[in-house]
Coordinates of C-alpha atoms in Angstrom, one line a residue:
M1041 CA -9.3 9.6 -67.0
A1042 CA -11.0 10.4 -70.3
D1043 CA -9.0 13.7 -70.5
A1044 CA -5.8 11.8 -69.8
M1045 CA -6.7 9.3 -72.6
E1046 CA -7.5 12.0 -75.1
R1047 CA -4.8 14.6 -74.3
T1048 CA -1.9 12.7 -72.6
F1049 CA -0.8 10.0 -75.0
G1050 CA 2.9 10.3 -74.2
N1051 CA 5.1 7.6 -72.8
P1052 CA 5.9 8.7 -69.2
S1053 CA 9.5 7.4 -69.7
S1054 CA 10.1 9.8 -72.6
I1055 CA 12.0 13.1 -72.0
H1056 CA 10.0 15.2 -74.4
G1057 CA 7.1 17.5 -73.3
V1058 CA 4.3 15.1 -73.9
G1059 CA 6.2 12.4 -72.0
R1060 CA 6.9 14.7 -69.1
Q1061 CA 3.2 15.6 -68.9
A1062 CA 2.3 11.9 -68.8
K1063 CA 4.8 11.3 -66.1
R1064 CA 3.5 14.3 -64.0
L1065 CA 0.0 12.8 -64.1
M1066 CA 1.3 9.4 -63.2
E1067 CA 3.3 10.7 -60.2
E1068 CA 0.5 12.8 -58.9
S1069 CA -1.7 9.7 -59.0
R1070 CA 1.0 7.7 -57.2
E1071 CA 1.1 10.4 -54.5
T1072 CA -2.7 10.3 -54.1
L1073 CA -2.8 6.5 -53.7
A1074 CA 0.2 6.5 -51.3
E1075 CA -1.5 9.1 -49.1
L1076 CA -4.7 7.1 -48.9
I1077 CA -2.9 4.1 -47.3
G1078 CA -0.3 6.1 -45.3
A1079 CA 2.6 5.3 -47.5
H1080 CA 5.4 7.1 -49.2
P1081 CA 5.0 7.6 -53.0
D1082 CA 8.3 5.7 -53.6
E1083 CA 6.7 2.7 -51.9
M1084 CA 4.0 2.4 -54.5
Y1085 CA 4.4 0.3 -57.7
F1086 CA 1.8 0.1 -60.5
T1087 CA 0.8 -3.3 -61.9
S1088 CA -2.0 -4.6 -64.1
G1089 CA -4.2 -5.6 -61.1
G1090 CA -4.4 -7.6 -57.9
T1091 CA -3.3 -10.8 -59.5
E1092 CA 0.0 -9.4 -60.8
S1093 CA 0.5 -7.6 -57.5
N1094 CA 0.1 -10.8 -55.5
N1095 CA 2.4 -12.7 -57.9
L1096 CA 5.1 -10.0 -57.7
A1097 CA 4.9 -9.7 -53.9
I1098 CA 5.1 -13.5 -53.3
T1099 CA 7.5 -14.6 -56.0
G1100 CA 9.6 -11.4 -55.7
S1101 CA 10.1 -11.6 -52.0
C1102 CA 10.8 -15.4 -52.0
L1103 CA 13.4 -15.0 -54.8
A1104 CA 15.1 -12.4 -52.8
F1105 CA 15.2 -14.6 -49.7
E1106 CA 16.4 -17.6 -51.8
R1107 CA 19.3 -15.5 -53.1
M1108 CA 20.5 -15.0 -49.5
E1109 CA 19.5 -18.1 -47.7
G1110 CA 18.3 -20.7 -50.2
K1111 CA 14.8 -22.0 -50.4
G1112 CA 12.7 -21.5 -47.3
S1113 CA 9.1 -21.6 -46.1
V1114 CA 5.9 -19.7 -47.0
I1115 CA 2.9 -19.6 -44.7
T1116 CA -0.6 -18.6 -46.0
S1117 CA -4.2 -19.3 -45.1
A1118 CA -6.4 -22.0 -46.6
L1119 CA -8.9 -19.4 -48.0
E1120 CA -6.7 -17.2 -50.2
H1121 CA -7.5 -15.9 -53.7
P1122 CA -6.3 -18.2 -56.6
S1123 CA -3.6 -15.7 -57.5
V1124 CA -2.0 -16.4 -54.1
T1125 CA -2.7 -20.2 -53.7
K1126 CA -1.4 -21.0 -57.2
T1127 CA 1.7 -18.8 -56.8
V1128 CA 2.4 -20.6 -53.5
R1129 CA 1.8 -23.9 -55.2
N1130 CA 4.4 -23.0 -57.8
L1131 CA 6.9 -22.3 -55.1
R1132 CA 6.2 -25.7 -53.5
R1133 CA 6.8 -27.4 -56.8
D1134 CA 10.1 -25.5 -57.0
G1135 CA 11.3 -26.9 -53.6
W1136 CA 9.8 -24.5 -51.1
R1137 CA 8.0 -25.6 -48.0
T1138 CA 4.5 -24.3 -47.7
E1139 CA 2.0 -24.3 -44.8
H1140 CA -1.7 -23.4 -44.9
L1141 CA -3.4 -22.0 -41.8
D1142 CA -7.0 -23.2 -41.1
A1143 CA -9.7 -20.6 -41.2
V1144 CA -12.8 -22.5 -40.3
K1145 CA -15.8 -20.2 -40.3
G1146 CA -13.4 -17.3 -40.6
D1147 CA -11.3 -18.1 -37.5
L1148 CA -7.7 -17.8 -38.6
D1149 CA -5.5 -20.3 -36.7
L1150 CA -3.1 -17.8 -35.1
D1151 CA -1.9 -20.5 -32.6
T1152 CA -0.5 -22.6 -35.5
L1153 CA 1.1 -19.5 -37.0
G1154 CA 2.9 -18.8 -33.8
R1155 CA 4.0 -22.4 -33.5
L1156 CA 5.4 -22.5 -37.0
L1157 CA 7.3 -19.3 -36.6
S1158 CA 8.8 -20.6 -33.4
E1159 CA 9.8 -24.0 -34.9
R1160 CA 11.3 -22.6 -38.1
D1161 CA 14.0 -20.1 -38.9
D1162 CA 13.5 -20.2 -42.7
V1163 CA 10.1 -18.5 -43.0
A1164 CA 10.5 -16.0 -45.8
L1165 CA 6.9 -14.8 -46.1
V1166 CA 3.5 -14.9 -44.4
T1167 CA 0.7 -13.9 -46.8
V1168 CA -2.9 -13.6 -45.5
M1169 CA -5.7 -11.7 -47.3
S1170 CA -7.4 -8.8 -45.5
V1171 CA -11.0 -9.7 -46.6
Q1172 CA -11.9 -13.2 -47.9
S1173 CA -13.3 -12.6 -51.4
E1174 CA -16.1 -15.2 -51.3
L1175 CA -17.4 -15.1 -47.8
G1176 CA -16.3 -11.7 -46.6
Y1177 CA -14.3 -12.8 -43.6
R1178 CA -12.0 -10.2 -42.2
F1179 CA -8.7 -11.7 -41.1
P1180 CA -6.7 -10.2 -38.2
I1181 CA -3.8 -8.8 -40.3
K1182 CA -2.5 -6.7 -37.4
E1183 CA -2.1 -9.7 -35.2
V1184 CA -0.5 -11.7 -38.0
A1185 CA 2.0 -8.9 -38.6
A1186 CA 2.7 -8.6 -34.9
L1187 CA 3.5 -12.3 -34.5
C1188 CA 5.8 -12.1 -37.6
H1189 CA 7.7 -9.0 -36.5
E1190 CA 8.1 -10.5 -33.0
H1191 CA 9.7 -13.5 -34.6
A1192 CA 11.9 -11.3 -36.7
M1193 CA 13.1 -9.4 -33.7
A1194 CA 14.0 -12.6 -31.9
R1195 CA 16.0 -13.7 -34.9
R1196 CA 17.9 -10.4 -35.0
R1197 CA 18.7 -10.8 -31.3
T1198 CA 20.3 -14.2 -31.9
D1199 CA 21.9 -13.6 -35.2
S1200 CA 21.9 -9.9 -36.1
D1201 CA 24.4 -10.4 -38.9
A1202 CA 22.2 -12.9 -40.8
A1203 CA 21.1 -11.5 -44.2
S1204 CA 17.6 -12.9 -43.5
A1205 CA 17.3 -11.2 -40.0
S1206 CA 14.4 -9.0 -41.2
Y1207 CA 12.3 -12.0 -42.2
P1208 CA 9.5 -13.1 -42.4
L1209 CA 7.9 -10.4 -44.5
V1210 CA 4.2 -9.9 -44.2
H1211 CA 2.0 -9.6 -47.3
T1212 CA -1.7 -9.0 -47.5
D1213 CA -4.0 -9.1 -50.5
A1214 CA -6.2 -6.1 -49.7
V1215 CA -8.1 -6.1 -53.0
Q1216 CA -11.5 -6.6 -51.2
A1217 CA -10.6 -4.1 -48.4
F1218 CA -9.1 -1.1 -50.1
G1219 CA -11.6 1.8 -50.3
K1220 CA -14.0 -0.1 -48.0
L1221 CA -12.0 -0.7 -44.8
D1222 CA -9.2 1.2 -43.1
V1223 CA -5.9 -0.2 -44.6
Q1224 CA -3.3 2.2 -43.3
V1225 CA -0.1 0.2 -43.8
D1226 CA 1.7 1.3 -40.7
D1227 CA -1.3 0.5 -38.5
L1228 CA -1.5 -3.0 -40.1
G1229 CA 2.2 -3.5 -39.9
V1230 CA 2.5 -5.1 -43.3
D1231 CA 5.6 -5.0 -45.6
L1232 CA 3.7 -5.7 -48.8
M1233 CA 0.1 -5.0 -49.8
S1234 CA -1.8 -5.6 -53.0
F1235 CA -4.8 -3.7 -54.2
C1236 CA -6.6 -2.7 -57.4
S1237 CA -8.9 -0.3 -59.2
H1238 CA -11.9 -2.2 -60.4
K1239 CA -13.1 -3.3 -56.9
I1240 CA -13.8 0.4 -56.1
G1241 CA -15.4 1.3 -59.4
G1242 CA -12.3 2.3 -61.2
P1243 CA -11.0 1.0 -64.6
K1244 CA -10.0 -2.7 -65.0
G1245 CA -6.4 -3.6 -65.8
I1246 CA -4.7 -1.4 -63.2
G1247 CA -3.5 -2.2 -59.7
A1248 CA -0.8 -1.4 -57.2
L1249 CA 1.7 -3.0 -54.9
Y1250 CA 2.8 -1.3 -51.7
V1251 CA 6.4 -2.3 -50.8
R1252 CA 7.7 -1.0 -47.5
R1253 CA 11.0 0.9 -47.7
G1254 CA 14.0 -1.4 -47.2
T1255 CA 12.1 -4.5 -48.5
T1256 CA 13.9 -6.3 -51.3
L1257 CA 11.9 -7.8 -54.1
F1258 CA 13.3 -9.5 -57.2
T1259 CA 11.6 -8.6 -60.5
T1260 CA 9.9 -11.4 -62.3
A1261 CA 10.0 -9.9 -65.8
A1262 CA 12.8 -8.3 -67.7
G1263 CA 12.3 -5.2 -69.8
G1264 CA 12.8 -1.5 -69.7
G1265 CA 13.1 -1.1 -66.0
Q1266 CA 10.0 1.0 -65.4
E1267 CA 8.5 1.3 -61.8
S1268 CA 12.0 1.7 -60.4
G1269 CA 13.1 -1.6 -62.1
L1270 CA 10.5 -3.7 -60.3
R1271 CA 7.8 -3.9 -63.0
S1272 CA 8.9 -3.4 -66.6
G1273 CA 6.5 -2.2 -69.2
T1274 CA 5.1 1.1 -70.3
Q1275 CA 2.7 2.4 -67.7
A1276 CA -1.0 2.8 -68.6
V1277 CA -1.3 6.5 -67.6
P1278 CA -5.0 6.9 -68.3
L1279 CA -5.8 3.8 -66.2
I1280 CA -3.5 5.0 -63.4
V1281 CA -5.3 8.4 -63.4
G1282 CA -8.7 6.7 -63.3
F1283 CA -7.5 4.4 -60.4
A1284 CA -6.4 7.4 -58.3
E1285 CA -9.6 9.3 -58.9
A1286 CA -11.8 6.4 -58.1
A1287 CA -9.8 5.9 -54.9
R1288 CA -10.0 9.5 -53.9
I1289 CA -13.8 9.5 -54.4
T1290 CA -14.3 6.2 -52.6
C1291 CA -12.1 6.9 -49.7
A1292 CA -13.6 10.4 -49.1
D1293 CA -16.8 8.8 -47.8
R1294 CA -15.6 5.4 -46.8
E1295 CA -16.9 5.5 -43.2
A1296 CA -20.4 6.7 -44.3
S1297 CA -20.6 4.2 -47.1
F1298 CA -19.6 1.4 -44.6
K1299 CA -22.5 2.2 -42.3
R1300 CA -25.0 2.5 -45.2
I1301 CA -23.9 -0.7 -46.8
S1302 CA -23.9 -2.5 -43.4
A1303 CA -27.6 -1.5 -43.1
L1304 CA -28.3 -2.9 -46.6
K1305 CA -26.6 -6.2 -45.8
R1306 CA -28.8 -6.5 -42.7
M1307 CA -31.8 -5.7 -44.9
I1308 CA -31.0 -8.5 -47.2
L1309 CA -30.4 -11.1 -44.5
E1310 CA -33.4 -10.1 -42.5
G1311 CA -35.6 -10.2 -45.7
L1312 CA -34.3 -13.6 -46.6
A1313 CA -34.8 -14.9 -43.1
E1314 CA -38.5 -13.9 -43.2
R1315 CA -39.0 -15.7 -46.5
F1316 CA -36.9 -18.9 -46.1
D1317 CA -36.9 -21.0 -42.9
G1318 CA -33.8 -22.9 -44.0
L1319 CA -31.6 -19.8 -44.6
C1320 CA -27.9 -20.4 -43.6
V1321 CA -25.8 -17.2 -43.4
N1322 CA -22.2 -18.0 -44.3
A1323 CA -20.8 -14.6 -43.7
R1324 CA -19.9 -13.4 -40.2
D1325 CA -21.4 -10.3 -38.4
D1326 CA -17.9 -8.8 -38.2
G1327 CA -17.2 -9.5 -41.9
S1328 CA -17.2 -7.1 -44.8
P1329 CA -20.7 -5.7 -45.4
Y1330 CA -19.9 -5.5 -49.1
I1331 CA -20.0 -9.3 -49.5
V1332 CA -23.2 -11.2 -48.6
S1333 CA -22.9 -15.0 -48.7
F1334 CA -25.8 -17.3 -47.8
S1335 CA -27.3 -20.7 -48.6
I1336 CA -30.8 -22.0 -49.0
P1337 CA -30.8 -25.8 -48.9
G1338 CA -33.0 -27.4 -51.6
T1339 CA -32.5 -24.7 -54.2
S1340 CA -30.2 -25.0 -57.2
N1341 CA -28.0 -21.9 -57.5
S1342 CA -27.4 -22.4 -61.2
Q1343 CA -31.1 -22.3 -61.8
V1344 CA -31.7 -19.3 -59.5
I1345 CA -28.7 -17.3 -60.8
R1346 CA -29.9 -17.9 -64.4
M1347 CA -33.4 -16.7 -63.6
L1348 CA -32.1 -13.6 -62.0
D1349 CA -29.7 -12.9 -64.8
E1350 CA -32.6 -12.9 -67.3
Q1351 CA -34.1 -10.0 -65.2
G1352 CA -30.8 -8.1 -65.3
I1353 CA -30.0 -9.0 -61.7
C1354 CA -26.4 -10.2 -61.3
I1355 CA -25.4 -12.4 -58.4
S1356 CA -23.0 -15.4 -58.2
A1357 CA -22.2 -18.5 -56.3
S1358 CA -18.7 -17.5 -55.5
T1359 CA -16.1 -15.2 -57.1
A1360 CA -15.5 -14.9 -60.8
C1361 CA -11.9 -15.9 -60.4
S1362 CA -12.9 -19.2 -58.7
T1363 CA -15.7 -20.1 -61.1
S1364 CA -14.2 -19.5 -64.5
R1365 CA -16.5 -20.9 -67.2
A1366 CA -14.0 -20.8 -70.1
D1367 CA -14.7 -24.4 -70.9
V1368 CA -18.5 -24.0 -70.9
P1369 CA -20.3 -23.3 -74.2
E1370 CA -22.0 -19.9 -74.5
G1371 CA -25.6 -19.9 -73.4
T1372 CA -25.2 -22.8 -70.9
W1373 CA -24.9 -22.5 -67.1
R1374 CA -22.7 -24.5 -64.8
V1375 CA -21.6 -23.5 -61.3
K1376 CA -18.1 -24.8 -60.5
H1377 CA -17.6 -26.5 -57.1
P1378 CA -15.9 -23.8 -55.0
L1379 CA -13.3 -25.4 -52.7
T1380 CA -13.5 -22.4 -50.4
L1381 CA -16.7 -23.4 -48.8
R1382 CA -15.4 -26.9 -47.8
L1383 CA -12.2 -25.4 -46.5
A1384 CA -14.2 -22.9 -44.4
G1385 CA -15.9 -25.8 -42.7
F1386 CA -19.2 -26.1 -44.6
P1387 CA -20.7 -29.4 -45.8
V1388 CA -19.5 -30.8 -49.1
T1389 CA -22.9 -30.2 -50.8
H1390 CA -23.2 -26.7 -49.5
W1391 CA -21.9 -25.2 -52.7
R1392 CA -24.9 -26.3 -54.7
Y1393 CA -27.3 -23.9 -52.9
T1394 CA -24.9 -21.0 -52.0
Y1395 CA -25.2 -17.5 -53.3
R1396 CA -22.9 -14.5 -53.2
V1397 CA -24.3 -10.9 -53.5
S1398 CA -21.8 -8.1 -54.0
L1399 CA -22.8 -4.6 -52.8
C1400 CA -21.1 -1.3 -53.7
R1401 CA -21.2 2.3 -52.5
D1402 CA -23.9 3.0 -55.1
T1403 CA -26.3 0.2 -54.1
T1404 CA -29.7 1.5 -53.0
E1405 CA -32.6 0.3 -50.8
D1406 CA -34.8 0.1 -53.9
E1407 CA -32.3 -2.2 -55.6
V1408 CA -32.2 -4.4 -52.5
R1409 CA -36.0 -4.7 -52.4
T1410 CA -36.0 -5.6 -56.1
F1411 CA -33.4 -8.3 -55.5
L1412 CA -35.3 -9.7 -52.5
D1413 CA -38.6 -10.0 -54.5
A1414 CA -36.9 -11.5 -57.6
F1415 CA -34.8 -13.9 -55.6
T1416 CA -37.8 -15.1 -53.6
V1417 CA -39.7 -15.9 -56.8
A1418 CA -36.7 -17.7 -58.4
A1419 CA -35.8 -19.6 -55.3
E1420 CA -39.3 -20.8 -54.7
K1421 CA -39.5 -22.0 -58.3
S1422 CA -36.3 -23.9 -57.7
L1423 CA -37.7 -25.4 -54.6
G1424 CA -40.8 -26.5 -56.5
K1425 CA -43.2 -24.2 -54.7
R1426 CA -44.1 -22.4 -57.9
A1427 CA -45.0 -23.7 -61.3
G1428 CA -42.6 -23.5 -64.2

């Protein structure tokens, strides 16, 4: 990435030598990423990150459907990332029908999905994330896709000439899954998949959207027609190169990292259980090991998180995207009420004493021990068991 930044400053759309060199690096990176998810290079589109990928997938597919059939329906889960929930909300304001599937304690309501698909012939898109970003729930994307494709096949049998006979499309936000879980697109059965670089240790500001061949999306921004006309704007080649290299490194030992991080997650939860009788584990055993969510009633997460931060230990109450503190003066602490916990079936007050610990492929046992010791001291202070 550093080499690309220093030596390859050309615009990949230019026809001169420096531009061609930049384009070669970009296309090699596209091939690398495509191979890692079992896709074709021409199905990969670079974006600025997961948020843009989600916006483009949802809005682009729905605009394409609307051009053929008029406004239809979108089905999503109740626990999606804000870049999905707010995009779907915008569609509803524009006249689309939207439905949210319950996912209490991580159990996605597939029965309701099947019923909605049977009752409606105007479902343009079903979008469900692969891994819930706050609680680590793993949703059954293969089952979701199978239901949707079964419905599409039934539609084709009754009206094969309809322009919308290939709908509903299936989109998954795989930002928390890529590089950590197996996300082969043909195995999942998805038509659209969003993922990004910084969740696997790559540079921020770069992501990708997988679009299955034959899937029509409308662009949401006019410009120079880069990325095959889908996403205009000069591509950030150094970031793209860094993205591909981070993905290559991460995916090379994905299975080994998964096992090791799973052991560290158990170490955290077992250590907390030994120290705190009231421990409530919010995550599921079959969830992503990279996200550890738990609650300790009686503690104040804003106090505990601040005390740990002063020691250089960074944890949170939920995700950064759902707890933006843009309106909070610097030097003060406030944990925003995360709606996710309530929608997942937890008590209304649960958010006040909930903690989220993120693990990565580089996390060590020593770091986990340090965290457990520091967290214990901070939590006991918050509980009033220690002075000051």
